PDB file of C-alpha atoms in Angstrom:
ATOM      1  CA  MET H  24     -21.096  -2.900  -3.254  1.00 96.00           C
ATOM      2  CA  LYS H  25     -17.491  -3.319  -4.890  1.00 98.00           C
ATOM      3  CA  LYS H  26     -14.627  -4.122  -2.796  1.00 98.00           C
ATOM      4  CA  VAL H  27     -10.775  -2.846  -3.478  1.00 98.00           C
ATOM      5  CA  ILE H  28      -7.809  -3.420  -1.861  1.00 98.00           C
ATOM      6  CA  THR H  29      -4.120  -2.073  -1.712  1.00 98.00           C
ATOM      7  CA  TYR H  30      -1.517  -2.889   0.228  1.00 97.00           C
ATOM      8  CA  GLY H  31       1.604  -1.176   0.718  1.00 94.00           C
ATOM      9  CA  THR H  32       4.342   1.400   3.044  1.00 94.00           C
ATOM     10  CA  PHE H  33       2.687   4.911   1.859  1.00 94.00           C
ATOM     11  CA  ASP H  34       5.702   6.145   3.260  1.00 90.00           C
ATOM     12  CA  LEU H  35       6.190  10.090   3.282  1.00 84.00           C
ATOM     13  CA  LEU H  36       3.526  10.337   1.296  1.00 86.00           C
ATOM     14  CA  HIS H  37       3.133  11.887  -2.180  1.00 82.00           C
ATOM     15  CA  LYS H  38       1.143  12.454  -5.698  1.00 84.00           C
ATOM     16  CA  GLY H  39       2.069   8.731  -6.561  1.00 87.00           C
ATOM     17  CA  HIS H  40       0.537   7.753  -3.748  1.00 91.00           C
ATOM     18  CA  VAL H  41      -2.417  10.042  -4.252  1.00 94.00           C
ATOM     19  CA  ARG H  42      -2.929   8.963  -7.958  1.00 94.00           C
ATOM     20  CA  LEU H  43      -3.081   5.251  -6.982  1.00 95.00           C
ATOM     21  CA  LEU H  44      -5.273   5.545  -4.140  1.00 97.00           C
ATOM     22  CA  LYS H  45      -7.501   7.603  -6.398  1.00 97.00           C
ATOM     23  CA  ARG H  46      -8.081   5.118  -9.341  1.00 97.00           C
ATOM     24  CA  ALA H  47      -7.811   2.141  -6.920  1.00 98.00           C
ATOM     25  CA  LYS H  48     -11.385   3.930  -5.639  1.00 98.00           C
ATOM     26  CA  ALA H  49     -12.523   4.115  -9.191  1.00 98.00           C
ATOM     27  CA  LEU H  50     -12.514   0.684  -9.797  1.00 98.00           C
ATOM     28  CA  GLY H  51     -14.998  -0.035  -6.798  1.00 98.00           C
ATOM     29  CA  ASP H  52     -16.699   1.511  -4.194  1.00 98.00           C
ATOM     30  CA  HIS H  53     -15.443   0.716  -0.959  1.00 98.00           C
ATOM     31  CA  LEU H  54     -11.234   0.952  -0.965  1.00 98.00           C
ATOM     32  CA  THR H  55      -9.561  -0.920   1.876  1.00 98.00           C
ATOM     33  CA  VAL H  56      -5.746   0.461   2.494  1.00 98.00           C
ATOM     34  CA  CYS H  57      -3.757  -2.562   3.632  1.00 98.00           C
ATOM     35  CA  LEU H  58      -0.989  -0.928   5.221  1.00 98.00           C
ATOM     36  CA  SER H  59       2.622  -2.210   6.543  1.00 96.00           C
ATOM     37  CA  SER H  60       2.812  -2.793  10.360  1.00 97.00           C
ATOM     38  CA  ASP H  61       6.205  -1.264  11.450  1.00 96.00           C
ATOM     39  CA  GLU H  62       7.485  -4.563  12.527  1.00 96.00           C
ATOM     40  CA  PHE H  63       6.316  -6.071   9.159  1.00 96.00           C
ATOM     41  CA  ASN H  64       8.465  -3.508   7.295  1.00 93.00           C
ATOM     42  CA  ALA H  65      11.497  -3.861   9.829  1.00 94.00           C
ATOM     43  CA  GLU H  66      11.258  -7.812   8.691  1.00 94.00           C
ATOM     44  CA  LYS H  67      11.266  -7.133   4.945  1.00 90.00           C
ATOM     45  CA  GLY H  68      14.195  -5.211   5.484  1.00 89.00           C
ATOM     46  CA  LYS H  69      12.811  -1.382   5.301  1.00 86.00           C
ATOM     47  CA  LYS H  70      12.031   1.114   7.961  1.00 87.00           C
ATOM     48  CA  ALA H  71       9.810   3.680   7.221  1.00 89.00           C
ATOM     49  CA  TYR H  72      10.184   7.449   8.042  1.00 87.00           C
ATOM     50  CA  THR H  73       6.864   7.760   9.345  1.00 91.00           C
ATOM     51  CA  SER H  74       5.728   5.314  11.819  1.00 96.00           C
ATOM     52  CA  TYR H  75       2.851   2.943  11.344  1.00 97.00           C
ATOM     53  CA  GLU H  76       0.238   4.877  13.443  1.00 97.00           C
ATOM     54  CA  ASP H  77       1.152   8.647  12.476  1.00 97.00           C
ATOM     55  CA  ARG H  78       0.890   6.974   8.256  1.00 97.00           C
ATOM     56  CA  LYS H  79      -2.548   4.794   9.216  1.00 98.00           C
ATOM     57  CA  TYR H  80      -3.832   8.666  10.791  1.00 98.00           C
ATOM     58  CA  ILE H  81      -2.330   9.709   6.924  1.00 97.00           C
ATOM     59  CA  LEU H  82      -4.636   7.668   5.204  1.00 98.00           C
ATOM     60  CA  GLU H  83      -7.500   7.499   6.316  1.00 98.00           C
ATOM     61  CA  ALA H  84      -7.913  11.794   6.001  1.00 97.00           C
ATOM     62  CA  ILE H  85      -7.800  11.205   2.312  1.00 97.00           C
ATOM     63  CA  LYS H  86     -11.361  10.886   0.908  1.00 98.00           C
ATOM     64  CA  TYR H  87     -10.286   7.862  -1.667  1.00 98.00           C
ATOM     65  CA  VAL H  88      -9.839   5.568   0.837  1.00 98.00           C
ATOM     66  CA  ASP H  89     -12.500   4.158   3.172  1.00 98.00           C
ATOM     67  CA  GLU H  90     -10.423   1.881   5.422  1.00 98.00           C
ATOM     68  CA  VAL H  91      -7.157   0.645   7.108  1.00 98.00           C
ATOM     69  CA  ILE H  92      -5.999  -2.101   8.089  1.00 98.00           C
ATOM     70  CA  PRO H  93      -2.905  -3.837   9.417  1.00 98.00           C
ATOM     71  CA  GLU H  94      -0.436  -5.770   6.338  1.00 97.00           C
ATOM     72  CA  THR H  95       1.557  -8.261   8.970  1.00 97.00           C
ATOM     73  CA  ASN H  96       2.792 -10.952   6.914  1.00 95.00           C
ATOM     74  CA  TRP H  97       3.207 -11.354   3.511  1.00 92.00           C
ATOM     75  CA  ASP H  98       0.634 -14.496   3.621  1.00 93.00           C
ATOM     76  CA  GLN H  99      -2.063 -12.581   4.695  1.00 96.00           C
ATOM     77  CA  LYS H 100      -3.555 -11.599   1.462  1.00 97.00           C
ATOM     78  CA  ILE H 101      -5.541 -14.558   0.565  1.00 97.00           C
ATOM     79  CA  HIS H 102      -7.248 -14.457   4.005  1.00 97.00           C
ATOM     80  CA  ASP H 103      -8.083 -10.405   3.842  1.00 98.00           C
ATOM     81  CA  VAL H 104      -9.086 -11.321   0.387  1.00 98.00           C
ATOM     82  CA  GLN H 105     -11.315 -13.922   1.654  1.00 98.00           C
ATOM     83  CA  ASP H 106     -12.961 -12.632   4.996  1.00 97.00           C
ATOM     84  CA  ARG H 107     -13.277  -9.175   3.221  1.00 98.00           C
ATOM     85  CA  ASP H 108     -15.832 -10.000  -0.290  1.00 98.00           C
ATOM     86  CA  ILE H 109     -12.751  -8.256  -1.451  1.00 98.00           C
ATOM     87  CA  ASP H 110     -13.485  -8.129  -5.673  1.00 98.00           C
ATOM     88  CA  VAL H 111     -10.336  -6.601  -7.002  1.00 98.00           C
ATOM     89  CA  PHE H 112      -6.680  -6.885  -5.907  1.00 98.00           C
ATOM     90  CA  VAL H 113      -4.837  -3.473  -6.683  1.00 98.00           C
ATOM     91  CA  MET H 114      -1.108  -2.529  -6.336  1.00 96.00           C
ATOM     92  CA  GLY H 115       1.265  -0.434  -8.672  1.00 92.00           C
ATOM     93  CA  ASP H 116       3.293  -2.244 -11.759  1.00 91.00           C
ATOM     94  CA  ASP H 117       5.908  -2.771 -10.249  1.00 89.00           C
ATOM     95  CA  TRP H 118       4.701  -5.802  -9.041  1.00 93.00           C
ATOM     96  CA  LYS H 119       3.136  -7.193 -12.101  1.00 96.00           C
ATOM     97  CA  GLY H 120       2.968 -10.793 -11.931  1.00 96.00           C
ATOM     98  CA  LYS H 121       3.793 -11.343  -8.486  1.00 96.00           C
ATOM     99  CA  PHE H 122       0.031 -11.464  -6.942  1.00 97.00           C
ATOM    100  CA  ASP H 123      -1.341 -13.601  -9.442  1.00 98.00           C
ATOM    101  CA  PHE H 124      -2.156 -16.331  -7.692  1.00 97.00           C
ATOM    102  CA  LEU H 125      -4.981 -13.757  -6.290  1.00 98.00           C
ATOM    103  CA  LYS H 126      -6.359 -14.110  -9.190  1.00 98.00           C
ATOM    104  CA  ASP H 127      -8.417 -17.451  -8.029  1.00 97.00           C
ATOM    105  CA  TYR H 128     -10.429 -14.728  -5.665  1.00 98.00           C
ATOM    106  CA  CYS H 129     -10.376 -11.479  -7.411  1.00 98.00           C
ATOM    107  CA  GLU H 130     -10.308  -9.734 -10.072  1.00 98.00           C
ATOM    108  CA  VAL H 131      -5.467  -8.394 -10.004  1.00 98.00           C
ATOM    109  CA  VAL H 132      -5.288  -5.100 -11.503  1.00 98.00           C
ATOM    110  CA  TYR H 133      -1.667  -3.195 -11.739  1.00 97.00           C
ATOM    111  CA  LEU H 134      -1.591   0.202 -12.180  1.00 95.00           C
ATOM    112  CA  PRO H 135       0.835   2.263 -14.027  1.00 91.00           C
ATOM    113  CA  ARG H 136       3.715   4.199 -11.468  1.00 86.00           C
ATOM    114  CA  THR H 137       3.374   7.726 -11.481  1.00 75.00           C
ATOM    115  CA  GLU H 138       6.108   8.868 -13.499  1.00 74.00           C
ATOM    116  CA  GLY H 139       9.378  11.020 -11.216  1.00 68.00           C
ATOM    117  CA  ILE H 140       8.009  10.603  -8.074  1.00 67.00           C
ATOM    118  CA  SER H 141       8.483   7.876  -4.939  1.00 65.00           C
ATOM    119  CA  THR H 142       9.140   7.502  -2.365  1.00 67.00           C
ATOM    120  CA  THR H 143      12.940   6.567  -2.759  1.00 68.00           C
ATOM    121  CA  LYS H 144      13.513   9.614  -4.996  1.00 64.00           C
ATOM    122  CA  ILE H 145      12.075  12.238  -1.978  1.00 64.00           C
ATOM    123  CA  LYS H 146      14.461   9.616   0.715  1.00 67.00           C
ATOM    124  CA  GLU H 147      17.472  10.142  -1.985  1.00 72.00           C
ATOM    125  CA  ASP H 148      17.039  13.997  -2.941  1.00 60.00           C
ATOM    126  CA  LEU H 149      17.517  15.039   0.585  1.00 67.00           C
ATOM    127  CA  GLY H 150      19.810  13.049   1.613  1.00 77.00           C
ATOM    128  CA  LEU H 151      17.757  10.334   3.473  1.00 71.00           C
ATOM    129  CA  THR H 152      19.728   7.903   1.897  1.00 64.00           C
ATOM    130  CA  ASP H 153      20.912   5.970   4.224  1.00 56.00           C
ATOM    131  CA  GLU H 154      18.394   4.853   7.714  1.00 51.00           C
ATOM    132  CA  ALA H 155      20.976   6.329  10.557  1.00 44.00           C
ATOM    133  CA  ASP H 156      20.149   9.255   9.042  1.00 43.00           C
ATOM    134  CA  TRP H 157      15.894   9.609   9.455  1.00 41.00           C
ATOM    135  CA  LYS H 158      16.515   7.496  12.667  1.00 42.00           C
ATOM    136  CA  ALA H 159      16.241  11.106  14.471  1.00 34.00           C
TER     137      ALA H 159
END
């Protein structure tokens, strides 16, 4: 079985997210999504609109996703790849080159982003660019 892994926050799920998951799954037989925890997002200076539990629930409902696990720190990727016998690591091409260190452990693939859509764009379109606007 060929195993694939990807990482992300997957907040305000949109077509670009689903396309990434579909293309990632097409690279193997089993897709693990490592989902940034709320605590890890805070460390990164980010806050998801949707809680970790709700984002996990939504991802688990997508037919391309076989497993969702938490991402709690930057350094867990090598550990995840080794412990889960991952064959392919996938990220959007906005991260191109940032995870090449994983090439010692598995294939690394950067997929093109879906043009015209992003979580940032959705937040901007909704006027939710300030964290205080979407806490309630």
